[in-house]
């Protein structure tokens, strides 16, 4: 349990570390429109349902949804994309503004904003209408203005990030936003971007880019391998007759040509406009699409994950990417890097109407994690978690930072979307963000073993001394060294969770040492608070705090309120005939659950410590009265 909690906290630290990271998104932006209707009869003219429209929702789609996800996850997101000067374009601008995306889109008069309109009844998509011609190229003037916007946005992001090179995400869905001249510019300017993520229906168009990560679907990876293998090699190529594709970013279920059988495991790929449907044969070995059939002779019963895993090295070689993440829709993803150690993530199957845009959430989280220098396994885990946590309802998927932290079991303050539980490594960065916003920092520390009224009053008073309260909690090992082998009563996971639930506490961090001096040096608090009825100069940490420019305050105690007194009272209730042993403890019938705990303690020879200084948690001398 402790190990799992530590891992979740480590992942949450990565989410915290990418807060405010500059990311430029470039590519095919579109508008998703959802129309929800009721239907209770068929029309008289044809066997078709009669629909009554109940509500309509518009959302950013494609590259625009990737930008929205980056902003929702805590990044500083900028979108550069051609957008039509039309009603759909106006709605898309509104979606970007609401999401906090820096809108640097370029209006293209005479060109329509791509729109996907879905009509649903009973959570079932009945039809989809697409508008916006993918064969309508940008004019030369439009390309010039797009490149100017791209260059300006890059400079703007870099300036806003104090000279740090921004991250670039390219979303090429074949709708004409990224013609050859734009691709050539990006290849030539690659060094201006620290991390480059590429999501493209046709990866072959991006030779020479050397991206950090590519995220092809299984079908897109198959097409690339098929084209690279034309003329021989391991891939067997055929040219079956198949139907035309139905547009970008859509999953198509189909059977392999020639009646080889239909895959029953759900959608299998995302065809490029004008190319063929993608399907997988029933044996799991052959994939058809783009006018070719790819056959991986890996043995009977091989599924898509195994097939993708076996080709990761080839995909890295053909794309020039450091990392390849092959997404497998309902089957999760397979990710591989330079170390040759692939990782597999899994997802939960959901209705197709719940998964629209989940790939954008995956791409956004993967990019932010890699840009924050997270290990590849961590980036893959967070990306899959982001995609999975968004597919809870019908609509275009957006993963918010608080959703991701909640999925990691980390409390978040609802009013301002701040992470409460933080790690020691990310605390200084977090405090620096607050200082840049002009907030003063109050710091205190202690064991906080059995949270009681005295603790709450103490923390409320501490919070009133500044704009932000950081509470450092002694680890279980540290508490044992300070208090004795029978403490803590509550493990650190429980102690931190209770503190994080208090509205007066902004951040909680666990430290292993017996003294908080390392944390004090890291965050340089404006005010350091300790509990006790003694002058501030008697606090052992006072010289360090004052040398760093802070001040030390001591706060008095609530009389007759201490962790040790509470434990004494509980134990006294368990002793027959002596419920009044501890002052302030009213007569009560012993609780059988408490009796069982106390009996176990007696059997183990556990005794109570004499001191009641639960808020010490450092090298402070023992004082009389209540302490946390």
Coordinates of C-alpha atoms in Angstrom, one line a residue:
X1 CA 0.0 0.0 0.0
X2 CA 2.8 2.4 1.0
X3 CA 4.7 1.6 -2.2
X4 CA 1.6 2.2 -4.4
X5 CA 0.9 5.5 -2.7
X6 CA 4.6 6.5 -3.2
X7 CA 4.3 5.7 -6.9
X8 CA 1.1 7.7 -7.3
X9 CA 2.8 10.6 -5.6
X10 CA 5.8 10.3 -7.9
X11 CA 3.4 10.4 -10.9
X12 CA 1.6 13.4 -9.5
X13 CA 4.9 15.2 -9.1
X14 CA 5.4 14.8 -12.9
X15 CA 2.0 16.3 -13.5
X16 CA 3.0 19.2 -11.2
X17 CA 6.3 19.7 -13.0
X18 CA 4.7 20.4 -16.3
X19 CA 2.5 23.2 -14.9
X20 CA 2.9 26.2 -17.2
X21 CA 5.2 24.5 -19.7
X22 CA 5.0 26.2 -23.1
X23 CA 3.5 24.1 -25.9
X24 CA 2.8 25.2 -29.5
X25 CA 0.2 23.1 -31.4
X26 CA 0.1 23.3 -35.2
X27 CA -2.1 21.5 -37.6
X28 CA -5.6 20.6 -38.7
X29 CA -8.2 22.3 -36.4
X30 CA -11.8 21.5 -36.7
X31 CA -15.1 21.9 -34.9
X32 CA -17.0 19.0 -33.3
X33 CA -20.7 19.5 -33.1
X34 CA -22.9 17.1 -31.1
X35 CA -26.7 17.1 -31.6
X36 CA -28.7 15.1 -29.0
X37 CA -32.2 14.1 -30.0
X38 CA -35.0 11.9 -28.9
X39 CA -36.8 9.4 -31.1
X40 CA -39.9 7.4 -30.4
X41 CA -41.3 6.6 -33.8
X42 CA -40.5 6.0 -37.5
X43 CA -41.4 8.5 -40.2
X44 CA -44.2 7.5 -42.7
X45 CA -42.0 8.2 -45.8
X46 CA -39.3 5.7 -45.0
X47 CA -38.1 3.3 -42.3
X48 CA -36.2 6.1 -40.6
X49 CA -36.5 7.5 -37.1
X50 CA -38.1 10.8 -36.5
X51 CA -35.7 12.9 -34.3
X52 CA -36.6 15.8 -32.0
X53 CA -33.5 17.9 -31.3
X54 CA -33.0 18.5 -27.5
X55 CA -29.6 20.1 -27.2
X56 CA -26.5 21.0 -29.2
X57 CA -22.9 21.2 -28.1
X58 CA -19.9 22.5 -29.9
X59 CA -16.3 21.6 -29.0
X60 CA -12.8 22.0 -30.4
X61 CA -11.7 19.1 -32.5
X62 CA -8.5 17.8 -34.1
X63 CA -5.4 19.9 -33.4
X64 CA -7.7 22.4 -31.5
X65 CA -8.7 19.7 -29.1
X66 CA -5.1 18.7 -28.5
X67 CA -4.4 22.3 -27.7
X68 CA -7.4 22.4 -25.3
X69 CA -6.2 19.2 -23.6
X70 CA -2.7 20.7 -23.1
X71 CA -4.3 23.8 -21.5
X72 CA -6.6 21.7 -19.3
X73 CA -3.7 19.6 -18.1
X74 CA -1.8 22.7 -17.0
X75 CA 0.4 23.5 -19.9
X76 CA 0.7 27.0 -21.6
X77 CA -1.0 26.2 -24.9
X78 CA -0.8 28.1 -28.2
X79 CA -2.7 27.0 -31.3
X80 CA -1.6 27.9 -34.9
X81 CA -3.9 26.6 -37.6
X82 CA -5.8 27.8 -40.6
X83 CA -9.4 28.5 -39.8
X84 CA -12.2 29.5 -42.1
X85 CA -13.8 32.9 -41.9
X86 CA -17.2 31.4 -41.2
X87 CA -19.7 30.6 -38.4
X88 CA -17.9 27.4 -37.5
X89 CA -14.6 29.3 -37.2
X90 CA -16.3 31.8 -34.9
X91 CA -17.5 28.9 -32.7
X92 CA -14.0 27.4 -32.7
X93 CA -12.5 30.7 -31.5
X94 CA -15.1 30.7 -28.6
X95 CA -14.1 27.1 -27.7
X96 CA -10.4 28.1 -27.6
X97 CA -11.1 31.2 -25.5
X98 CA -13.1 29.3 -22.9
X99 CA -10.3 26.7 -22.6
X100 CA -7.6 29.3 -22.0
X101 CA -5.7 28.4 -25.3
X102 CA -3.7 31.3 -26.8
X103 CA -5.6 31.6 -30.2
X104 CA -3.1 32.3 -32.9
X105 CA -5.2 30.8 -35.7
X106 CA -5.0 32.3 -39.2
X107 CA -8.2 33.3 -40.9
X108 CA -8.5 31.9 -44.4
X109 CA -11.2 33.7 -46.4
X110 CA -13.0 31.4 -48.9
X111 CA -11.9 28.3 -47.0
X112 CA -14.4 26.5 -44.7
X113 CA -13.6 25.4 -41.2
X114 CA -13.8 21.6 -41.1
X115 CA -16.8 20.4 -39.1
X116 CA -18.0 17.0 -37.9
X117 CA -21.6 17.0 -37.0
X118 CA -22.9 14.0 -35.1
X119 CA -26.6 13.2 -34.5
X120 CA -27.3 11.0 -31.5
X121 CA -30.4 9.4 -30.0
X122 CA -30.1 7.4 -26.8
X123 CA -26.3 7.9 -26.7
X124 CA -26.1 6.2 -30.0
X125 CA -24.6 8.0 -33.0
X126 CA -27.1 7.7 -35.8
X127 CA -25.2 9.6 -38.5
X128 CA -22.3 12.0 -39.0
X129 CA -22.1 14.8 -41.5
X130 CA -18.7 16.2 -42.5
X131 CA -18.1 19.6 -44.1
X132 CA -14.8 21.2 -45.2
X133 CA -13.0 19.9 -48.3
X134 CA -9.7 18.2 -47.5
X135 CA -8.7 18.7 -51.1
X136 CA -9.0 22.5 -50.8
X137 CA -5.3 23.6 -50.5
X138 CA -4.1 26.8 -48.8
X139 CA -3.3 29.6 -51.2
X140 CA 0.3 30.8 -51.4
X141 CA -0.7 33.9 -49.4
X142 CA -2.4 31.6 -46.8
X143 CA 0.8 29.6 -46.4
X144 CA 2.9 32.8 -46.0
X145 CA 0.5 34.0 -43.3
X146 CA 0.5 30.6 -41.5
X147 CA 4.4 30.6 -41.5
X148 CA 4.5 34.1 -40.1
X149 CA 2.0 33.2 -37.4
X150 CA 4.1 30.1 -36.6
X151 CA 7.3 32.0 -36.3
X152 CA 5.7 34.7 -34.2
X153 CA 4.0 32.2 -31.8
X154 CA 7.3 30.4 -31.4
X155 CA 9.0 33.7 -30.4
X156 CA 6.1 34.7 -28.2
X157 CA 6.2 31.4 -26.2
X158 CA 9.9 31.4 -25.8
X159 CA 9.8 35.0 -24.5
X160 CA 7.0 34.1 -22.0
X161 CA 9.1 31.2 -20.8
X162 CA 12.2 33.2 -20.1
X163 CA 14.0 32.0 -23.2
X164 CA 13.2 28.3 -22.7
X165 CA 12.7 26.5 -26.1
X166 CA 9.0 25.6 -26.4
X167 CA 7.5 22.2 -27.2
X168 CA 5.9 21.6 -30.6
X169 CA 3.0 19.3 -31.3
X170 CA 2.1 18.6 -35.0
X171 CA -1.4 17.3 -35.8
X172 CA -1.5 16.3 -39.4
X173 CA -4.9 14.7 -40.2
X174 CA -4.7 15.3 -44.0
X175 CA -7.1 18.3 -44.1
X176 CA -4.6 20.6 -45.9
X177 CA -3.3 22.7 -43.0
X178 CA 0.3 21.4 -43.4
X179 CA 1.4 21.6 -47.1
X180 CA 4.9 20.8 -48.3
X181 CA 6.2 24.3 -47.7
X182 CA 5.1 24.3 -44.1
X183 CA 6.6 20.8 -43.5
X184 CA 9.9 21.9 -45.1
X185 CA 10.0 25.0 -42.8
X186 CA 9.5 22.8 -39.7
X187 CA 12.2 20.4 -40.7
X188 CA 14.6 23.4 -41.2
X189 CA 13.6 25.0 -37.9
X190 CA 13.6 21.8 -35.8
X191 CA 16.3 23.1 -33.5
X192 CA 14.0 25.9 -32.2
X193 CA 11.9 23.3 -30.3
X194 CA 13.0 21.3 -27.4
X195 CA 10.5 18.5 -27.8
X196 CA 8.5 17.7 -30.9
X197 CA 5.5 15.4 -31.0
X198 CA 4.1 14.2 -34.3
X199 CA 0.6 12.7 -34.8
X200 CA 0.2 12.2 -38.6
X201 CA -2.0 10.0 -40.7
X202 CA 0.8 9.8 -43.2
X203 CA 4.1 9.6 -41.4
X204 CA 6.0 9.3 -44.7
X205 CA 5.4 13.0 -45.4
X206 CA 7.5 13.9 -42.4
X207 CA 10.9 12.4 -43.3
X208 CA 13.8 14.5 -41.9
X209 CA 11.8 16.0 -38.9
X210 CA 13.5 13.8 -36.3
X211 CA 10.6 14.1 -33.8
X212 CA 10.9 13.2 -30.1
X213 CA 7.8 11.1 -30.2
X214 CA 5.3 9.8 -32.8
X215 CA 1.9 8.4 -31.9
X216 CA 0.5 6.5 -34.9
X217 CA -2.6 4.4 -34.7
X218 CA -2.1 0.7 -35.5
X219 CA -3.4 1.4 -39.1
X220 CA -1.0 4.3 -39.6
X221 CA 1.9 2.3 -38.4
X222 CA 0.9 -0.5 -40.8
X223 CA 0.7 1.9 -43.7
X224 CA 4.2 3.2 -43.0
X225 CA 5.7 -0.3 -42.8
X226 CA 3.9 -1.4 -45.9
X227 CA 5.2 1.5 -48.0
X228 CA 8.7 1.1 -46.6
X229 CA 8.6 -2.6 -47.5
X230 CA 7.4 -2.3 -51.0
X231 CA 9.6 -4.3 -53.3
X232 CA 10.4 -7.2 -51.0
X233 CA 11.5 -7.9 -47.5
X234 CA 9.4 -9.4 -44.8
X235 CA 6.2 -7.7 -45.8
X236 CA 3.9 -9.4 -48.3
X237 CA 2.1 -6.9 -50.5
X238 CA -1.1 -7.4 -52.3
X239 CA -3.5 -4.9 -54.0
X240 CA -7.1 -5.9 -53.1
X241 CA -10.1 -4.0 -54.3
X242 CA -11.6 -2.1 -51.3
X243 CA -14.0 0.7 -50.6
X244 CA -12.9 4.3 -50.2
X245 CA -12.1 5.7 -46.8
X246 CA -14.6 7.9 -44.8
X247 CA -12.4 10.7 -43.6
X248 CA -9.8 11.5 -41.0
X249 CA -9.8 10.6 -37.3
X250 CA -12.5 8.0 -37.7
X251 CA -12.3 4.3 -36.8
X252 CA -13.6 1.9 -39.4
X253 CA -14.6 -1.7 -38.7
X254 CA -14.3 -3.9 -41.7
X255 CA -13.4 -7.4 -43.0
X256 CA -10.3 -8.2 -44.9
X257 CA -10.9 -8.3 -48.7
X258 CA -11.7 -11.7 -50.2
X259 CA -14.0 -12.7 -47.3
X260 CA -11.1 -13.6 -44.9
X261 CA -13.4 -12.8 -42.0
X262 CA -14.3 -9.8 -39.9
X263 CA -12.5 -8.8 -36.8
X264 CA -14.8 -8.7 -33.8
X265 CA -12.6 -6.8 -31.4
X266 CA -13.8 -3.3 -32.4
X267 CA -12.4 -0.5 -34.5
X268 CA -9.0 -1.1 -36.0
X269 CA -7.7 2.1 -37.7
X270 CA -8.0 5.6 -38.9
X271 CA -7.9 5.9 -42.8
X272 CA -6.3 8.8 -44.5
X273 CA -8.7 10.7 -46.8
X274 CA -8.8 9.1 -50.2
X275 CA -7.2 5.9 -49.0
X276 CA -8.7 2.5 -48.3
X277 CA -10.4 1.1 -45.3
X278 CA -8.2 -0.7 -42.8
X279 CA -9.1 -4.1 -41.4
X280 CA -7.5 -7.0 -39.7
X281 CA -8.0 -10.6 -40.6
X282 CA -9.5 -13.0 -38.0
X283 CA -6.1 -14.7 -37.4
X284 CA -4.6 -11.5 -36.1
X285 CA -1.7 -11.7 -38.6
X286 CA -2.7 -9.7 -41.7
X287 CA -3.8 -6.1 -41.9
X288 CA -5.2 -4.7 -45.1
X289 CA -5.4 -1.1 -46.1
X290 CA -3.9 1.6 -48.5
X291 CA -4.0 -0.9 -51.3
X292 CA -1.6 -3.3 -49.6
X293 CA -1.8 -6.2 -47.2
X294 CA 0.8 -6.5 -44.5
X295 CA 1.5 -10.0 -43.2
X296 CA 3.7 -10.4 -40.1
X297 CA 4.7 -14.0 -39.8
X298 CA 4.9 -14.0 -36.1
X299 CA 3.0 -17.2 -35.3
X300 CA -0.6 -18.1 -34.8
X301 CA -2.7 -16.2 -32.4
X302 CA -0.6 -13.0 -32.4
X303 CA -2.7 -9.9 -31.5
X304 CA -2.2 -6.3 -32.5
X305 CA -0.2 -5.5 -29.4
X306 CA 2.3 -8.2 -30.1
X307 CA 2.5 -7.3 -33.8
X308 CA 3.1 -3.7 -33.0
X309 CA 5.7 -4.5 -30.3
X310 CA 7.6 -6.6 -32.8
X311 CA 7.9 -3.7 -35.2
X312 CA 8.8 -0.8 -32.8
X313 CA 12.4 -0.7 -33.9
X314 CA 11.5 -0.5 -37.6
X315 CA 9.0 2.3 -36.8
X316 CA 11.6 4.2 -35.0
X317 CA 14.0 3.8 -37.9
X318 CA 11.5 4.9 -40.5
X319 CA 10.2 7.9 -38.6
X320 CA 13.5 9.0 -37.0
X321 CA 11.7 9.4 -33.7
X322 CA 13.2 8.7 -30.3
X323 CA 9.9 7.3 -29.1
X324 CA 7.1 5.4 -30.9
X325 CA 3.7 5.0 -29.2
X326 CA 1.4 2.8 -31.3
X327 CA -2.1 3.4 -30.1
X328 CA -4.5 0.4 -30.2
X329 CA -7.8 2.2 -29.4
X330 CA -9.7 -0.2 -27.1
X331 CA -6.5 -2.3 -26.5
X332 CA -4.4 0.5 -25.1
X333 CA -1.0 1.3 -26.5
X334 CA 2.5 -0.1 -27.1
X335 CA 5.4 2.3 -26.5
X336 CA 9.1 1.8 -27.3
X337 CA 12.2 4.0 -27.0
X338 CA 15.9 3.7 -27.7
X339 CA 16.5 1.3 -24.8
X340 CA 14.5 -1.4 -26.7
X341 CA 12.3 -2.1 -23.7
X342 CA 8.7 -1.8 -24.9
X343 CA 5.9 -1.0 -22.4
X344 CA 2.3 -1.9 -22.7
X345 CA -0.7 0.1 -21.4
X346 CA -4.3 -1.0 -21.3
X347 CA -7.6 0.8 -21.6
X348 CA -11.2 0.0 -20.8
X349 CA -13.5 -0.6 -23.7
X350 CA -16.3 2.0 -24.0
X351 CA -18.9 3.0 -26.6
X352 CA -17.4 4.7 -29.6
X353 CA -19.3 7.9 -28.8
X354 CA -17.4 8.2 -25.5
X355 CA -13.9 7.9 -27.1
X356 CA -13.9 10.8 -29.6
X357 CA -10.8 12.8 -29.0
X358 CA -9.3 10.4 -26.4
X359 CA -6.2 10.2 -28.7
X360 CA -5.8 14.0 -28.3
X361 CA -5.7 13.6 -24.5
X362 CA -3.2 10.8 -24.9
X363 CA -1.0 12.9 -27.2
X364 CA -1.2 15.9 -24.8
X365 CA -0.2 14.0 -21.7
X366 CA 2.5 12.1 -23.5
X367 CA 4.0 15.3 -24.8
X368 CA 3.9 17.2 -21.5
X369 CA 5.5 14.3 -19.6
X370 CA 8.3 13.9 -22.1
X371 CA 8.9 17.7 -22.2
X372 CA 9.2 17.5 -18.4
X373 CA 11.9 14.9 -18.8
X374 CA 9.8 12.1 -17.3
X375 CA 11.0 8.5 -17.9
X376 CA 9.3 6.9 -20.9
X377 CA 7.4 4.4 -18.7
X378 CA 6.0 7.3 -16.7
X379 CA 5.0 9.2 -19.7
X380 CA 3.3 6.2 -21.2
X381 CA 1.5 5.5 -17.9
X382 CA 0.2 9.1 -17.6
X383 CA -0.8 9.3 -21.3
X384 CA -2.9 6.2 -21.0
X385 CA -4.4 7.4 -17.7
X386 CA -5.3 10.7 -19.3
X387 CA -7.0 9.0 -22.2
X388 CA -8.8 6.5 -20.1
X389 CA -10.1 9.1 -17.5
X390 CA -11.8 11.1 -20.3
X391 CA -14.0 8.4 -21.8
X392 CA -16.8 8.6 -19.2
X393 CA -19.5 10.1 -21.3
X394 CA -20.6 11.2 -24.8
X395 CA -18.7 14.1 -26.3
X396 CA -15.3 15.2 -27.3
X397 CA -12.8 14.1 -24.7
X398 CA -10.8 16.6 -22.6
X399 CA -8.7 15.5 -19.6
X400 CA -8.3 18.2 -17.0
X401 CA -5.3 18.3 -14.6
X402 CA -7.6 17.8 -11.6
X403 CA -9.1 14.7 -13.3
X404 CA -5.6 13.2 -13.7
X405 CA -4.6 14.0 -10.2
X406 CA -7.8 12.5 -8.8
X407 CA -7.2 9.4 -10.8
X408 CA -3.8 9.3 -9.1
X409 CA -5.5 9.6 -5.7
X410 CA -4.1 13.1 -5.1
X411 CA -6.4 15.7 -3.6
X412 CA -6.9 18.9 -5.5
X413 CA -8.2 22.2 -4.2
X414 CA -11.4 22.7 -6.2
X415 CA -11.3 26.5 -6.3
X416 CA -8.0 27.0 -8.1
X417 CA -7.1 23.5 -9.3
X418 CA -3.9 23.2 -7.2
X419 CA -2.4 20.0 -6.2
X420 CA -2.3 19.6 -2.4
X421 CA 0.0 16.6 -1.9
X422 CA 3.4 17.3 -3.4
X423 CA 6.8 15.7 -3.3
X424 CA 10.0 17.2 -2.0
X425 CA 11.5 17.4 -5.5
X426 CA 8.7 19.5 -7.0
X427 CA 8.1 21.7 -3.9
X428 CA 10.6 24.4 -4.7
X429 CA 9.3 24.8 -8.3
X430 CA 5.8 25.0 -7.0
X431 CA 6.6 27.6 -4.4
X432 CA 8.5 29.6 -7.0
X433 CA 5.3 29.7 -9.1
X434 CA 3.4 31.1 -6.0
X435 CA 6.1 33.7 -5.4
X436 CA 6.0 34.9 -9.0
X437 CA 2.3 35.5 -8.3
X438 CA 3.2 37.6 -5.3
X439 CA 2.1 35.2 -2.6
X440 CA 3.9 35.0 0.8
X441 CA 4.7 31.5 2.0
X442 CA 4.1 30.2 5.6
X443 CA 5.8 26.9 6.5
X444 CA 5.2 24.6 9.5
X445 CA 6.0 21.0 10.2
X446 CA 5.1 18.2 12.6
X447 CA 3.9 14.6 13.0
X448 CA 0.1 15.4 13.1
X449 CA -0.5 11.8 14.2
X450 CA -4.1 12.0 15.5
X451 CA -5.6 15.1 14.0
X452 CA -7.6 17.0 16.6
X453 CA -9.1 20.4 17.4
X454 CA -5.8 21.8 18.6
X455 CA -4.2 21.0 15.2
X456 CA -6.9 22.6 13.2
X457 CA -6.8 25.8 15.3
X458 CA -3.0 25.9 15.0
X459 CA -3.1 25.5 11.3
X460 CA -5.8 28.1 10.8
X461 CA -3.7 30.6 12.8
X462 CA -0.6 29.7 10.8
X463 CA -2.5 30.2 7.5
X464 CA -3.6 33.7 8.6
X465 CA 0.1 34.8 8.7
X466 CA 0.5 34.7 4.9
X467 CA -1.0 33.8 1.6
X468 CA 0.0 30.2 1.3
X469 CA 0.5 27.5 4.0
X470 CA 2.9 24.6 3.4
X471 CA 2.7 21.8 6.0
X472 CA 5.7 19.3 6.2
X473 CA 4.8 16.0 7.8
X474 CA 7.3 13.6 9.3
X475 CA 7.4 10.2 7.6
X476 CA 6.5 7.1 9.6
X477 CA 10.2 6.2 10.2
X478 CA 10.9 9.8 11.3
X479 CA 8.0 9.6 13.8
X480 CA 9.2 6.3 15.2
X481 CA 12.6 7.8 15.8
X482 CA 11.1 10.9 17.5
X483 CA 8.2 9.4 19.4
X484 CA 9.0 5.7 20.0
X485 CA 8.3 2.4 18.4
X486 CA 4.5 2.5 19.0
X487 CA 4.1 5.7 16.9
X488 CA 2.7 6.8 14.6
X489 CA -0.8 5.6 15.3
X490 CA -1.9 6.5 11.8
X491 CA 0.3 5.9 8.7
X492 CA 1.6 8.8 6.7
X493 CA -0.9 8.2 3.9
X494 CA -3.8 8.8 6.4
X495 CA -2.1 11.7 8.1
X496 CA -1.4 13.6 4.9
X497 CA -4.9 12.9 3.4
X498 CA -6.6 14.5 6.5
X499 CA -4.3 17.5 6.4
X500 CA -4.9 17.9 2.7
X501 CA -8.7 18.0 3.3
X502 CA -8.4 21.1 5.5
X503 CA -9.3 24.3 3.6
X504 CA -6.5 26.3 5.4
X505 CA -3.8 24.0 4.1
X506 CA -2.5 24.7 0.6
X507 CA 0.2 22.0 0.2
X508 CA 1.4 19.0 2.2
X509 CA 4.8 17.4 1.8
X510 CA 6.4 14.4 3.5
X511 CA 10.0 14.5 4.7
X512 CA 12.2 11.6 5.9
X513 CA 14.7 13.5 8.1
X514 CA 14.2 14.3 11.7
X515 CA 14.6 18.0 11.0
X516 CA 13.0 20.1 8.3
X517 CA 16.1 22.2 7.6
X518 CA 16.5 20.9 4.0
X519 CA 12.9 21.9 3.2
X520 CA 13.4 25.3 4.8
X521 CA 16.5 25.9 2.7
X522 CA 14.6 24.8 -0.5
X523 CA 11.5 26.9 -0.1
X524 CA 12.9 29.8 2.0
X525 CA 9.6 30.6 3.8
X526 CA 8.5 34.1 4.6
X527 CA 7.2 32.9 7.9
X528 CA 8.2 29.7 9.8
X529 CA 5.6 28.6 12.5
X530 CA 6.0 26.3 15.4
X531 CA 3.7 25.4 18.3
X532 CA 4.8 26.1 21.8
X533 CA 4.6 28.6 24.7
X534 CA 8.2 29.8 24.3
X535 CA 10.0 32.6 22.5
X536 CA 10.7 32.2 18.8
X537 CA 14.5 32.5 19.4
X538 CA 14.3 29.1 21.2
X539 CA 13.2 27.3 18.0
X540 CA 16.2 25.4 16.7
X541 CA 15.5 26.3 13.1
X542 CA 15.2 30.1 13.9
X543 CA 18.8 31.1 12.9
X544 CA 18.4 29.3 9.5
X545 CA 15.1 30.9 8.8
X546 CA 16.3 34.4 9.7
X547 CA 19.5 34.0 7.7
X548 CA 17.2 33.2 4.7
X549 CA 15.2 36.4 5.3
X550 CA 12.2 34.9 7.0
X551 CA 10.7 35.4 10.4
X552 CA 9.8 32.8 13.1
X553 CA 6.5 32.7 15.0
X554 CA 5.3 30.5 17.8
X555 CA 1.6 29.8 18.5
X556 CA 0.1 28.8 21.8
X557 CA -1.9 25.6 22.3
X558 CA -5.6 24.8 22.9
X559 CA -5.7 23.6 26.6
X560 CA -6.2 19.9 27.3
X561 CA -5.9 19.0 23.6
X562 CA -3.0 16.8 22.5
X563 CA -2.4 13.6 20.6
X564 CA -1.0 11.8 23.6
X565 CA -3.9 12.8 25.8
X566 CA -6.3 11.4 23.2
X567 CA -4.5 8.1 23.1
X568 CA -4.4 7.9 26.9
X569 CA -8.1 8.5 27.0
X570 CA -8.8 5.7 24.5
X571 CA -6.6 3.3 26.4
X572 CA -8.2 4.3 29.6
X573 CA -11.6 3.4 28.2
X574 CA -10.3 0.0 27.5
X575 CA -9.3 -0.6 31.2
X576 CA -12.2 -2.1 33.1
X577 CA -13.6 0.1 35.9
X578 CA -11.5 3.1 35.1
X579 CA -13.1 5.3 32.5
X580 CA -12.3 8.4 34.5
X581 CA -8.6 7.9 34.6
X582 CA -7.8 10.7 32.3
X583 CA -9.0 14.2 33.1
X584 CA -11.7 15.4 30.7
X585 CA -12.7 11.9 29.7
X586 CA -16.4 11.3 30.4
X587 CA -17.6 7.9 31.6
X588 CA -18.5 5.7 28.7
X589 CA -19.1 2.1 27.9
X590 CA -15.9 0.6 26.4
X591 CA -15.9 0.2 22.6
X592 CA -15.3 -3.5 21.7
X593 CA -13.3 -2.4 18.7
X594 CA -11.0 -0.2 20.9
X595 CA -10.7 -3.1 23.3
X596 CA -9.5 -5.4 20.5
X597 CA -6.8 -2.8 19.5
X598 CA -5.7 -2.3 23.1
X599 CA -5.6 -6.1 23.8
X600 CA -3.3 -6.5 20.7
X601 CA -1.1 -3.6 22.0
X602 CA -0.8 -5.2 25.4
X603 CA 0.1 -8.6 23.9
X604 CA 2.9 -6.9 21.9
X605 CA 4.1 -5.1 25.0
X606 CA 3.3 -1.6 23.6
X607 CA 3.5 1.3 26.0
X608 CA 2.6 4.9 25.7
X609 CA 5.3 7.6 25.6
X610 CA 5.2 10.2 28.3
X611 CA 5.7 13.2 26.0
X612 CA 2.8 15.0 24.2
X613 CA 4.7 17.0 21.6
X614 CA 3.1 15.8 18.3
X615 CA 3.8 19.1 16.5
X616 CA 7.5 19.0 17.3
X617 CA 8.7 16.7 14.5
X618 CA 12.2 18.3 14.6
X619 CA 15.0 19.0 17.0
X620 CA 12.9 21.3 19.2
X621 CA 13.3 20.7 22.9
X622 CA 10.3 19.1 24.7
X623 CA 7.9 21.6 26.1
X624 CA 4.9 21.4 28.4
X625 CA 1.3 21.6 27.1
X626 CA -0.3 20.4 23.9
X627 CA 1.7 20.0 20.7
X628 CA 0.7 18.6 17.3

